[in-house]
XYZ file of N, CA and C in Angstrom:
837
model
N 76.085 69.129 115.796
C 75.990 70.475 116.367
C 74.738 71.170 115.823
N 73.949 71.731 116.705
C 72.711 72.388 116.309
C 73.033 73.724 115.637
N 72.505 73.927 114.440
C 72.747 75.158 113.709
C 72.172 76.372 114.424
N 72.755 77.533 114.140
C 72.309 78.754 114.819
C 70.908 79.178 114.387
N 70.428 78.644 113.273
C 69.081 78.985 112.792
C 68.045 77.932 113.175
N 68.451 76.959 114.004
C 67.533 75.894 114.405
C 66.493 76.415 115.388
N 65.288 75.825 115.310
C 64.228 76.170 116.260
C 64.548 75.707 117.687
N 65.575 74.866 117.815
C 65.927 74.332 119.125
C 66.335 75.450 120.088
N 66.963 76.499 119.589
C 67.352 77.627 120.440
C 66.106 78.302 121.028
N 65.084 78.459 120.189
C 63.831 79.060 120.670
C 63.158 78.164 121.702
N 63.154 76.865 121.443
C 62.497 75.915 122.334
C 63.132 75.914 123.728
N 64.428 76.134 123.775
C 65.131 76.141 125.061
C 65.349 77.559 125.591
N 64.655 78.510 125.007
C 64.707 79.910 125.436
C 66.147 80.431 125.437
N 66.850 80.130 124.354
C 68.255 80.495 124.235
C 68.517 81.288 122.950
N 67.507 81.999 122.478
C 67.653 82.746 121.226
C 68.773 83.773 121.311
N 68.855 84.491 122.440
C 69.903 85.500 122.584
C 71.281 84.855 122.539
N 71.419 83.666 123.121
C 72.707 82.976 123.091
C 73.116 82.661 121.655
N 72.163 82.267 120.822
C 72.464 81.994 119.409
C 72.963 83.249 118.715
N 72.327 84.379 119.024
C 72.738 85.643 118.424
C 74.150 86.027 118.879
N 74.462 85.761 120.141
C 75.780 86.085 120.669
C 76.863 85.182 120.075
N 76.550 83.907 119.897
C 77.501 82.995 119.264
C 77.793 83.455 117.840
N 76.748 83.862 117.138
C 76.922 84.384 115.780
C 77.782 85.643 115.784
N 77.556 86.500 116.765
C 78.339 87.737 116.864
C 79.808 87.435 117.142
N 80.071 86.429 117.989
C 81.456 86.036 118.253
C 82.144 85.559 116.986
N 81.442 84.745 116.211
C 81.999 84.258 114.945
C 82.347 85.425 114.022
N 81.455 86.384 113.936
C 81.702 87.547 113.074
C 82.900 88.354 113.565
N 83.002 88.518 114.875
C 84.113 89.272 115.442
C 85.447 88.554 115.232
N 85.432 87.230 115.349
C 86.652 86.474 115.121
C 87.102 86.579 113.667
N 86.132 86.489 112.766
C 86.462 86.671 111.344
C 87.016 88.069 111.088
N 86.403 89.053 111.722
C 86.817 90.446 111.537
C 88.213 90.695 112.087
N 88.569 89.995 113.166
C 89.868 90.235 113.801
C 91.026 89.969 112.850
N 90.827 89.083 111.901
C 91.893 88.739 110.972
C 92.140 89.823 109.933
N 91.212 90.778 109.839
C 91.361 91.848 108.847
C 91.778 93.171 109.480
N 91.851 93.229 110.809
C 92.218 94.471 111.484
C 93.731 94.629 111.470
N 94.191 95.731 110.945
C 95.633 95.992 110.910
C 96.156 96.212 112.322
N 97.270 95.570 112.632
C 97.831 95.705 113.974
C 98.237 97.135 114.287
N 98.487 97.916 113.259
C 98.909 99.298 113.487
C 97.741 100.236 113.735
N 96.526 99.769 113.479
C 95.338 100.604 113.683
C 94.834 100.385 115.108
N 95.398 101.114 116.051
C 95.080 100.906 117.463
C 93.631 101.216 117.774
N 93.086 102.250 117.135
C 91.698 102.633 117.384
C 90.739 101.519 116.971
N 90.972 100.968 115.785
C 90.115 99.880 115.303
C 90.245 98.656 116.202
N 91.469 98.374 116.640
C 91.694 97.229 117.521
C 90.989 97.410 118.860
N 91.083 98.600 119.435
C 90.416 98.867 120.709
C 88.907 98.710 120.587
N 88.353 99.190 119.494
C 86.906 99.075 119.268
C 86.514 97.608 119.150
N 87.308 96.855 118.401
C 87.028 95.423 118.245
C 87.138 94.709 119.585
N 88.171 95.022 120.344
C 88.405 94.363 121.621
C 87.267 94.610 122.610
N 86.774 95.847 122.648
C 85.644 96.171 123.531
C 84.404 95.378 123.132
N 84.169 95.281 121.820
C 83.012 94.536 121.338
C 83.140 93.050 121.677
N 84.332 92.520 121.467
C 84.581 91.102 121.755
C 84.289 90.759 123.200
N 84.879 91.517 124.136
C 84.701 91.206 125.546
C 83.263 91.423 125.987
N 82.586 92.395 125.399
C 81.186 92.615 125.730
C 80.322 91.424 125.343
N 80.541 90.900 124.146
C 79.767 89.748 123.675
C 80.124 88.499 124.488
N 81.420 88.293 124.714
C 81.849 87.105 125.464
C 81.289 87.114 126.890
N 81.329 88.273 127.540
C 80.807 88.371 128.909
C 79.309 88.090 128.929
N 78.579 88.662 128.013
C 77.130 88.457 128.000
C 76.784 87.004 127.703
N 77.530 86.374 126.813
C 77.281 84.961 126.528
C 77.552 84.108 127.765
N 78.615 84.456 128.492
C 78.886 83.747 129.738
C 77.733 83.851 130.722
N 77.132 85.039 130.797
C 75.982 85.233 131.673
C 74.783 84.404 131.209
N 74.624 84.286 129.903
C 73.524 83.496 129.361
C 73.686 82.008 129.658
N 74.941 81.549 129.710
C 75.195 80.119 129.887
C 75.303 79.704 131.355
N 75.933 80.529 132.173
C 76.216 80.083 133.546
C 76.270 81.261 134.498
N 75.194 82.003 134.584
C 75.134 83.141 135.497
C 75.191 82.665 136.939
N 76.162 83.169 137.687
C 76.342 82.800 139.095
C 76.342 81.284 139.291
N 77.073 80.606 138.386
C 77.244 79.155 138.456
C 75.914 78.387 138.377
N 74.935 78.983 137.680
C 73.689 78.283 137.381
C 73.676 77.949 135.905
N 73.704 76.675 135.577
C 73.826 76.252 134.186
C 72.505 76.409 133.460
N 72.539 77.160 132.382
C 71.363 77.400 131.560
C 71.356 76.454 130.366
N 70.180 76.114 129.822
C 70.119 75.293 128.612
C 70.887 75.904 127.439
N 71.112 77.214 127.479
C 71.879 77.853 126.411
C 73.262 77.219 126.274
N 73.835 76.756 127.385
C 75.170 76.148 127.336
C 75.171 74.880 126.503
N 74.094 74.084 126.598
C 74.050 72.820 125.862
C 74.156 73.057 124.354
N 73.622 74.170 123.910
C 73.640 74.495 122.488
C 74.893 75.268 122.084
N 75.353 76.153 122.973
C 76.447 77.060 122.623
C 77.826 76.425 122.739
N 78.022 75.556 123.731
C 79.361 75.022 123.995
C 79.981 74.322 122.784
N 79.264 73.469 122.058
C 79.900 72.857 120.878
C 80.380 73.888 119.858
N 79.626 74.977 119.695
C 80.054 76.044 118.785
C 81.316 76.724 119.315
N 81.333 77.017 120.601
C 82.462 77.735 121.193
C 83.743 76.904 121.158
N 83.622 75.612 121.450
C 84.800 74.750 121.406
C 85.315 74.637 119.971
N 84.395 74.544 119.020
C 84.808 74.512 117.621
C 85.545 75.775 117.215
N 85.024 76.940 117.626
C 85.706 78.201 117.328
C 87.023 78.297 118.084
N 87.031 77.778 119.312
C 88.254 77.804 120.096
C 89.375 77.033 119.420
N 89.041 75.891 118.846
C 90.046 75.113 118.128
C 90.451 75.797 116.827
N 89.482 76.326 116.126
C 89.758 76.955 114.834
C 90.620 78.197 114.972
N 90.329 79.021 115.968
C 91.036 80.290 116.133
C 92.110 80.223 117.217
N 92.406 79.018 117.689
C 93.494 78.776 118.640
C 93.312 79.557 119.937
N 92.072 79.629 120.425
C 91.808 80.295 121.700
C 91.388 79.319 122.793
N 91.315 78.045 122.464
C 90.817 77.060 123.421
C 91.763 76.892 124.609
N 93.015 77.275 124.449
C 93.995 77.155 125.536
C 94.077 78.405 126.406
N 93.367 79.456 126.035
C 93.481 80.727 126.742
C 92.798 80.659 128.118
N 93.403 81.289 129.134
C 92.797 81.267 130.475
C 91.368 81.786 130.508
N 91.064 82.859 129.746
C 89.705 83.405 129.765
C 88.696 82.423 129.190
N 89.124 81.609 128.241
C 88.236 80.591 127.681
C 88.030 79.462 128.689
N 89.112 79.006 129.284
C 89.043 77.862 130.182
C 88.294 78.185 131.474
N 88.407 79.411 131.981
C 87.702 79.730 133.218
C 86.199 79.750 132.998
N 85.753 80.137 131.797
C 84.322 80.083 131.499
C 83.856 78.631 131.439
N 84.670 77.767 130.855
C 84.314 76.360 130.792
C 84.299 75.724 132.177
N 85.119 76.241 133.091
C 85.116 75.724 134.463
C 83.761 75.944 135.116
N 83.174 77.105 134.904
C 81.853 77.393 135.489
C 80.777 76.494 134.890
N 80.959 76.184 133.612
C 79.993 75.322 132.941
C 80.154 73.868 133.383
N 81.396 73.452 133.598
C 81.662 72.058 133.952
C 81.186 71.706 135.353
N 81.183 72.698 136.257
C 80.862 72.405 137.664
C 79.914 73.451 138.225
N 78.680 73.516 137.722
C 77.725 74.510 138.235
C 77.157 74.104 139.586
N 76.586 75.085 140.275
C 75.945 74.822 141.559
C 74.448 74.518 141.385
N 73.904 74.993 140.276
C 72.496 74.732 139.975
C 72.364 74.457 138.472
N 71.347 73.670 138.108
C 71.066 73.373 136.701
C 69.590 73.622 136.445
N 69.308 74.453 135.465
C 67.915 74.802 135.171
C 67.172 73.638 134.530
N 67.835 72.949 133.601
C 67.184 71.872 132.843
C 68.193 70.756 132.591
N 67.814 69.493 132.796
C 68.729 68.390 132.482
C 69.141 68.418 131.011
N 70.281 67.826 130.730
C 70.801 67.782 129.368
C 69.893 66.947 128.472
N 69.269 67.556 127.452
C 68.389 66.801 126.557
C 69.156 65.737 125.775
N 68.494 64.628 125.495
C 69.145 63.512 124.816
C 69.689 63.897 123.449
N 68.974 64.749 122.731
C 69.403 65.073 121.370
C 70.622 65.993 121.329
N 70.986 66.578 122.473
C 72.141 67.470 122.544
C 73.333 66.834 123.265
N 73.097 65.663 123.845
C 74.095 65.051 124.733
C 75.408 64.739 124.026
N 75.369 64.131 122.852
C 76.592 63.686 122.180
C 77.524 64.852 121.860
N 76.998 65.894 121.234
C 77.833 67.032 120.860
C 78.341 67.786 122.082
N 77.484 67.949 123.083
C 77.860 68.691 124.289
C 78.960 67.968 125.050
N 78.786 66.681 125.279
C 79.777 65.930 126.042
C 81.084 65.786 125.265
N 81.012 65.656 123.960
C 82.226 65.580 123.145
C 83.017 66.877 123.251
N 82.329 68.015 123.199
C 82.995 69.315 123.297
C 83.645 69.495 124.661
N 82.935 69.145 125.726
C 83.500 69.296 127.065
C 84.663 68.336 127.302
N 84.618 67.178 126.678
C 85.735 66.243 126.799
C 86.999 66.848 126.195
N 86.857 67.546 125.096
C 88.002 68.218 124.470
C 88.584 69.256 125.429
N 87.700 70.053 126.038
C 88.163 71.085 126.974
C 88.829 70.450 128.186
N 88.271 69.357 128.670
C 88.845 68.674 129.829
C 90.287 68.248 129.553
N 90.523 67.702 128.379
C 91.871 67.254 128.034
C 92.811 68.433 127.827
N 92.320 69.478 127.181
C 93.141 70.664 126.959
C 93.525 71.304 128.286
N 92.564 71.435 129.192
C 92.833 72.103 130.468
C 93.861 71.340 131.290
N 93.796 70.015 131.288
C 94.757 69.227 132.049
C 96.152 69.337 131.435
N 96.215 69.340 130.118
C 97.510 69.489 129.450
C 98.118 70.862 129.723
N 97.286 71.909 129.656
C 97.779 73.264 129.908
C 98.191 73.451 131.369
N 97.476 72.793 132.274
C 97.805 72.913 133.695
C 99.126 72.236 134.038
N 99.583 71.324 133.207
C 100.826 70.606 133.477
C 101.980 71.074 132.601
N 101.751 72.126 131.812
C 102.762 72.610 130.875
C 103.276 73.980 131.297
N 104.553 74.187 131.205
C 105.147 75.480 131.551
C 104.987 76.441 130.378
N 103.919 77.228 130.444
C 103.643 78.208 129.399
C 103.970 79.631 129.837
N 104.682 79.761 130.954
C 105.108 81.067 131.462
C 103.922 81.996 131.724
N 102.806 81.423 132.179
C 101.628 82.229 132.472
C 101.807 82.984 133.784
N 101.175 84.156 133.874
C 101.093 84.861 135.149
C 100.304 83.998 136.128
N 100.552 84.200 137.420
C 99.941 83.348 138.442
C 98.414 83.347 138.364
N 97.801 84.521 138.197
C 96.340 84.589 138.134
C 95.802 83.850 136.914
N 96.505 83.956 135.786
C 96.070 83.244 134.583
C 96.205 81.741 134.767
N 97.301 81.322 135.376
C 97.471 79.889 135.605
C 96.398 79.371 136.563
N 96.035 80.188 137.543
C 94.976 79.773 138.470
C 93.684 79.470 137.707
N 93.363 80.270 136.694
C 92.175 80.015 135.871
C 92.282 78.677 135.154
N 93.452 78.398 134.607
C 93.675 77.123 133.924
C 93.539 75.960 134.901
N 94.147 76.112 136.080
C 94.096 75.062 137.089
C 92.672 74.835 137.586
N 91.931 75.913 137.736
C 90.525 75.780 138.149
C 89.735 74.983 137.125
N 90.001 75.227 135.846
C 89.285 74.496 134.805
C 89.622 73.012 134.865
N 90.907 72.688 134.944
C 91.307 71.289 135.032
C 90.691 70.622 136.256
N 90.651 71.343 137.360
C 90.069 70.807 138.595
C 88.577 70.564 138.445
N 87.887 71.480 137.790
C 86.437 71.348 137.622
C 86.070 70.103 136.820
N 86.931 69.716 135.899
C 86.656 68.536 135.084
C 87.143 67.238 135.717
N 88.250 67.301 136.459
C 88.941 66.078 136.833
C 88.899 65.733 138.324
N 88.358 66.604 139.161
C 88.326 66.304 140.590
C 86.913 66.428 141.144
N 86.785 66.175 142.443
C 85.481 66.157 143.078
C 85.142 67.510 143.706
N 83.924 67.567 144.269
C 83.295 68.827 144.652
C 84.125 69.691 145.594
N 84.675 69.100 146.653
C 85.344 69.891 147.680
C 86.528 70.659 147.112
N 87.338 70.019 146.291
C 88.501 70.687 145.722
C 88.081 71.780 144.740
N 87.023 71.545 143.997
C 86.507 72.562 143.083
C 86.120 73.816 143.863
N 85.470 73.625 144.990
C 85.055 74.747 145.832
C 86.257 75.449 146.446
N 87.231 74.668 146.851
C 88.424 75.243 147.476
C 89.167 76.153 146.504
N 89.190 75.794 145.228
C 89.890 76.595 144.226
C 89.015 77.686 143.618
N 87.762 77.792 144.073
C 86.876 78.808 143.504
C 87.400 80.217 143.737
N 88.137 80.409 144.834
C 88.724 81.717 145.140
C 90.040 81.480 145.862
N 91.115 81.987 145.316
C 92.426 81.739 145.908
C 92.742 82.686 147.057
N 91.965 83.752 147.215
C 92.353 84.814 148.139
C 91.485 84.910 149.386
N 90.318 84.295 149.366
C 89.424 84.467 150.514
C 88.421 83.327 150.597
N 88.212 82.813 151.806
C 87.178 81.817 152.071
C 86.590 82.094 153.452
N 85.386 81.643 153.676
C 84.778 81.705 155.002
C 84.438 80.291 155.458
N 84.495 80.087 156.765
C 84.169 78.777 157.325
C 83.918 78.936 158.821
N 83.383 77.910 159.430
C 83.100 77.923 160.872
C 84.144 77.119 161.623
N 84.553 77.621 162.781
C 85.490 76.889 163.623
C 84.825 75.587 164.094
N 85.487 74.444 163.965
C 84.878 73.173 164.387
C 84.774 73.032 165.902
N 85.407 73.944 166.651
C 85.428 73.848 168.108
C 84.433 74.798 168.785
N 84.382 76.064 168.305
C 83.506 77.040 168.967
C 82.429 77.593 168.040
N 82.440 77.167 166.757
C 81.453 77.580 165.750
C 81.563 79.043 165.337
N 82.635 79.731 165.768
C 82.849 81.115 165.338
C 83.049 81.135 163.821
N 82.392 82.120 163.177
C 82.525 82.242 161.722
C 83.827 82.964 161.418
N 84.639 82.402 160.514
C 85.995 82.876 160.289
C 86.260 83.181 158.818
N 87.213 84.069 158.590
C 87.741 84.380 157.265
C 89.115 83.748 157.112
N 89.361 83.187 155.956
C 90.714 82.834 155.522
C 91.098 83.844 154.456
N 92.173 84.602 154.677
C 92.544 85.704 153.793
C 94.001 85.609 153.373
N 94.259 85.836 152.097
C 95.629 85.981 151.637
C 96.105 87.398 151.893
N 97.357 87.527 152.280
C 97.958 88.838 152.502
C 99.267 88.904 151.716
N 99.919 90.050 151.788
C 101.199 90.208 151.079
C 102.301 89.327 151.671
N 102.127 88.944 152.919
C 103.174 88.179 153.595
C 102.797 86.722 153.872
N 101.606 86.307 153.503
C 101.191 84.935 153.776
C 99.684 84.817 153.789
N 99.141 84.141 154.785
C 97.698 83.999 154.934
C 97.326 84.092 156.412
N 96.116 84.606 156.661
C 95.637 84.810 158.016
C 94.228 84.271 158.167
N 93.872 84.008 159.410
C 92.502 83.672 159.778
C 92.029 84.717 160.775
N 90.851 85.266 160.551
C 90.297 86.255 161.475
C 88.809 86.031 161.651
N 88.271 86.575 162.733
C 86.835 86.473 163.000
C 86.045 87.333 162.025
N 84.895 86.837 161.588
C 83.963 87.643 160.797
C 83.127 88.463 161.773
N 83.568 89.660 162.042
C 82.922 90.492 163.060
C 82.624 91.849 162.451
N 81.465 91.949 161.786
C 81.127 93.189 161.089
C 80.600 94.266 162.043
N 80.026 93.877 163.169
C 79.383 94.841 164.060
C 80.381 95.498 165.012
N 81.352 94.735 165.471
C 82.295 95.270 166.445
C 83.298 96.209 165.786
N 83.569 97.336 166.431
C 84.562 98.278 165.931
C 85.930 98.059 166.579
N 85.990 97.099 167.482
C 87.269 96.805 168.125
C 88.160 96.028 167.155
N 89.445 95.997 167.443
C 90.382 95.296 166.589
C 90.061 93.815 166.562
N 89.963 93.252 165.355
C 89.635 91.847 165.199
C 90.917 91.028 165.289
N 90.989 90.065 166.191
C 92.209 89.266 166.320
C 92.443 88.400 165.079
N 93.712 88.141 164.787
C 94.083 87.337 163.628
C 95.109 86.298 164.048
N 95.131 85.191 163.335
C 96.180 84.191 163.526
C 96.775 83.859 162.169
N 98.028 83.461 162.180
C 98.731 83.150 160.943
C 98.508 81.685 160.546
N 98.464 81.459 159.242
C 98.334 80.106 158.705
C 99.728 79.533 158.450
N 99.950 78.334 158.923
C 101.190 77.613 158.639
C 100.964 76.747 157.403
N 101.690 77.001 156.326
C 101.428 76.253 155.087
C 101.825 74.789 155.194
N 101.151 73.971 154.436
C 101.531 72.561 154.345
C 102.853 72.457 153.584
N 103.675 71.544 153.975
C 104.988 71.391 153.346
C 104.844 70.846 151.925
N 105.602 71.424 151.015
C 105.619 70.945 149.645
C 106.323 69.588 149.564
N 105.904 68.797 148.612
C 106.585 67.540 148.330
C 106.939 67.515 146.853
N 107.997 66.840 146.503
C 108.426 66.766 145.107
C 107.756 65.567 144.450
N 106.797 65.858 143.573
C 106.028 64.803 142.923
C 106.074 65.010 141.411
N 106.435 63.986 140.682
C 106.472 64.061 139.230
C 105.064 63.874 138.655
N 104.692 64.744 137.715
C 103.377 64.620 137.080
C 103.396 63.509 136.045
N 102.424 62.616 136.130
C 102.244 61.549 135.153
C 100.762 61.447 134.838
N 100.321 61.903 133.653
C 98.880 61.881 133.342
C 98.284 60.484 133.340
N 99.127 59.470 133.177
C 98.639 58.093 133.175
C 98.570 57.502 134.581
N 99.181 58.150 135.534
C 99.173 57.678 136.922
C 99.101 58.890 137.848
N 97.945 59.540 137.874
C 97.778 60.780 138.618
C 97.610 60.496 140.111
N 98.175 61.363 140.961
C 98.019 61.172 142.412
C 96.545 61.174 142.823
N 96.191 60.308 143.734
C 94.812 60.257 144.226
C 94.544 61.375 145.224
N 95.552 61.759 145.977
C 95.410 62.815 146.981
C 95.309 64.180 146.297
N 94.342 64.997 146.722
C 94.115 66.296 146.083
C 95.335 67.202 146.145
N 95.959 67.288 147.319
C 97.116 68.166 147.470
C 98.275 67.700 146.586
N 98.503 66.414 146.544
C 99.578 65.893 145.708
C 99.265 66.083 144.228
N 98.005 65.965 143.856
C 97.587 66.188 142.461
C 97.887 67.626 142.045
N 97.491 68.584 142.878
C 97.759 69.989 142.583
C 99.261 70.282 142.591
N 99.954 69.710 143.555
C 101.395 69.919 143.650
C 102.110 69.422 142.404
N 101.746 68.242 141.943
C 102.389 67.673 140.759
C 102.146 68.547 139.531
N 100.933 69.053 139.373
C 100.624 69.928 138.242
C 101.429 71.219 138.316
N 101.419 71.859 139.467
C 102.129 73.136 139.621
C 103.630 72.976 139.420
N 104.182 71.911 139.935
C 105.613 71.681 139.759
C 105.939 71.396 138.302
N 105.083 70.654 137.618
C 105.302 70.379 136.210
C 105.253 71.657 135.386
N 104.341 72.577 135.763
C 104.194 73.854 135.050
C 105.145 74.924 135.571
N 105.900 74.597 136.602
C 106.831 75.533 137.246
C 106.102 76.789 137.741
N 104.919 76.565 138.323
C 104.108 77.642 138.878
C 104.309 77.677 140.390
N 105.443 78.200 140.804
C 105.834 78.164 142.208
C 104.974 79.084 143.072
N 104.590 80.226 142.555
C 103.744 81.138 143.332
C 102.382 80.519 143.604
N 101.789 79.907 142.598
C 100.490 79.259 142.782
C 100.612 78.106 143.765
N 101.697 77.364 143.692
C 101.897 76.259 144.621
C 101.988 76.773 146.060
N 102.585 77.934 146.259
C 102.631 78.525 147.600
C 101.214 78.829 148.092
N 100.359 79.345 147.220
C 98.969 79.609 147.598
C 98.311 78.312 148.054
N 98.529 77.256 147.267
C 97.885 75.980 147.558
C 98.362 75.418 148.894
N 99.633 75.590 149.194
C 100.149 75.124 150.483
C 99.443 75.820 151.638
N 99.109 77.101 151.473
C 98.351 77.806 152.501
C 96.905 77.291 152.565
N 96.307 77.019 151.420
C 94.941 76.505 151.404
C 94.834 75.159 152.117
N 95.910 74.410 152.106
C 95.946 73.117 152.792
C 96.699 73.215 154.127
N 96.858 74.445 154.613
C 97.643 74.672 155.813
C 96.861 74.541 157.110
N 97.538 74.898 158.204
C 96.982 74.797 159.547
C 96.994 76.169 160.222
N 96.034 76.390 161.095
C 95.971 77.623 161.883
C 95.267 77.314 163.196
N 95.173 78.324 164.063
C 94.351 78.191 165.266
C 93.250 79.230 165.197
N 92.116 78.892 165.750
C 90.987 79.817 165.766
C 91.326 81.039 166.616
N 91.135 82.251 166.085
C 91.440 83.451 166.877
C 90.495 83.641 168.064
N 89.393 82.918 168.078
C 88.428 83.058 169.168
C 88.708 82.085 170.307
N 88.908 80.801 169.953
C 89.038 79.791 171.015
C 90.406 79.126 171.056
N 91.229 79.344 170.038
C 92.562 78.750 170.019
C 92.600 77.312 169.555
N 91.461 76.786 169.108
C 91.430 75.403 168.633
C 92.106 75.252 167.278
N 92.706 74.100 166.998
C 93.382 73.890 165.716
C 92.400 73.785 164.551
N 92.815 74.333 163.430
C 91.964 74.362 162.236
C 92.794 73.950 161.028
N 92.299 73.015 160.249
C 92.894 72.663 158.957
C 92.063 73.354 157.882
N 92.675 74.271 157.155
C 91.929 75.173 156.274
C 91.104 74.427 155.237
N 91.712 73.539 154.455
C 90.971 72.892 153.373
C 89.827 72.029 153.886
N 90.011 71.429 155.067
C 88.962 70.579 155.640
C 87.750 71.412 156.032
N 87.985 72.530 156.720
C 86.859 73.343 157.195
C 86.199 74.110 156.058
N 86.997 74.618 155.114
C 86.403 75.280 153.944
C 85.572 74.281 153.144
N 86.059 73.048 153.054
C 85.334 72.015 152.319
C 83.953 71.729 152.878
N 83.782 71.944 154.173
C 82.464 71.715 154.781
C 81.436 72.727 154.307
N 81.895 73.867 153.761
C 80.994 74.894 153.258
C 80.631 74.651 151.791
N 81.195 73.612 151.200
C 81.049 73.355 149.768
C 79.595 73.096 149.374
N 79.079 73.821 148.385
C 77.750 73.496 147.873
C 77.812 72.221 147.049
N 76.665 71.635 146.790
C 76.626 70.460 145.933
C 76.920 70.888 144.497
N 77.960 70.305 143.905
C 78.271 70.563 142.516
C 77.381 69.678 141.660
N 76.750 70.277 140.670
C 75.812 69.537 139.830
C 76.501 69.111 138.530
N 76.052 68.006 137.989
C 76.503 67.537 136.681
C 75.259 67.234 135.848
N 75.207 67.771 134.620
C 74.021 67.497 133.786
C 73.849 66.002 133.549
N 72.630 65.527 133.607
C 72.339 64.106 133.406
C 71.858 63.865 131.985
């Protein structure tokens, strides 16, 4: 692991990231001395923590563009995650998901950083898959972050893109080329035309979810099919609400413009950007 005082941070234009990693370490050390009854001190610490963590995330993977700062920072972060027992937290894993499956890479992974970087990400990959298959009583949104991380490490590009947003996707109708929205609602999911100029009522059609199947999760014999893989994880974690979302993502609808049949995951997958992996 490259030390925070190494010239390597300067060479890769990641000096600010080194300072932020150092600040995180200091904040984590400080957290152990804050009295739980001192709400004011805790709030101040919490604001500082999230500010540093957010900025470091921007330094490493702003808008899913992987920066060289990640190659240096990730081994430190995974080490702190293990030490302070935060490596299983959804906020930690969702940041690693962006790092694991970026859309752009500024600089290939340098040879001298490869061993530590890949070792750290391998740890996160295993943790994320274990957490995604364990019933930890997480809220649905938090579990979605965990599932996204596991997907980013263990599956291919289309599924990673499909899980990038659980509530909204855009795609083109394969029959009439009309640009469409896939939207989650309080009662299910809908498909509607992307019509920003027209003030008339935009027609909508309902999505019919794919039927659930009962599949036992086995990490040594994982389903090859994406839907079955997600289903097995969600059922193992008893995340029934998230599984309902996934059934809609893999569901069927008709185009509100031409009435042609649409399979949501297939058409959304066609919009998938190329997911990059550091070489």
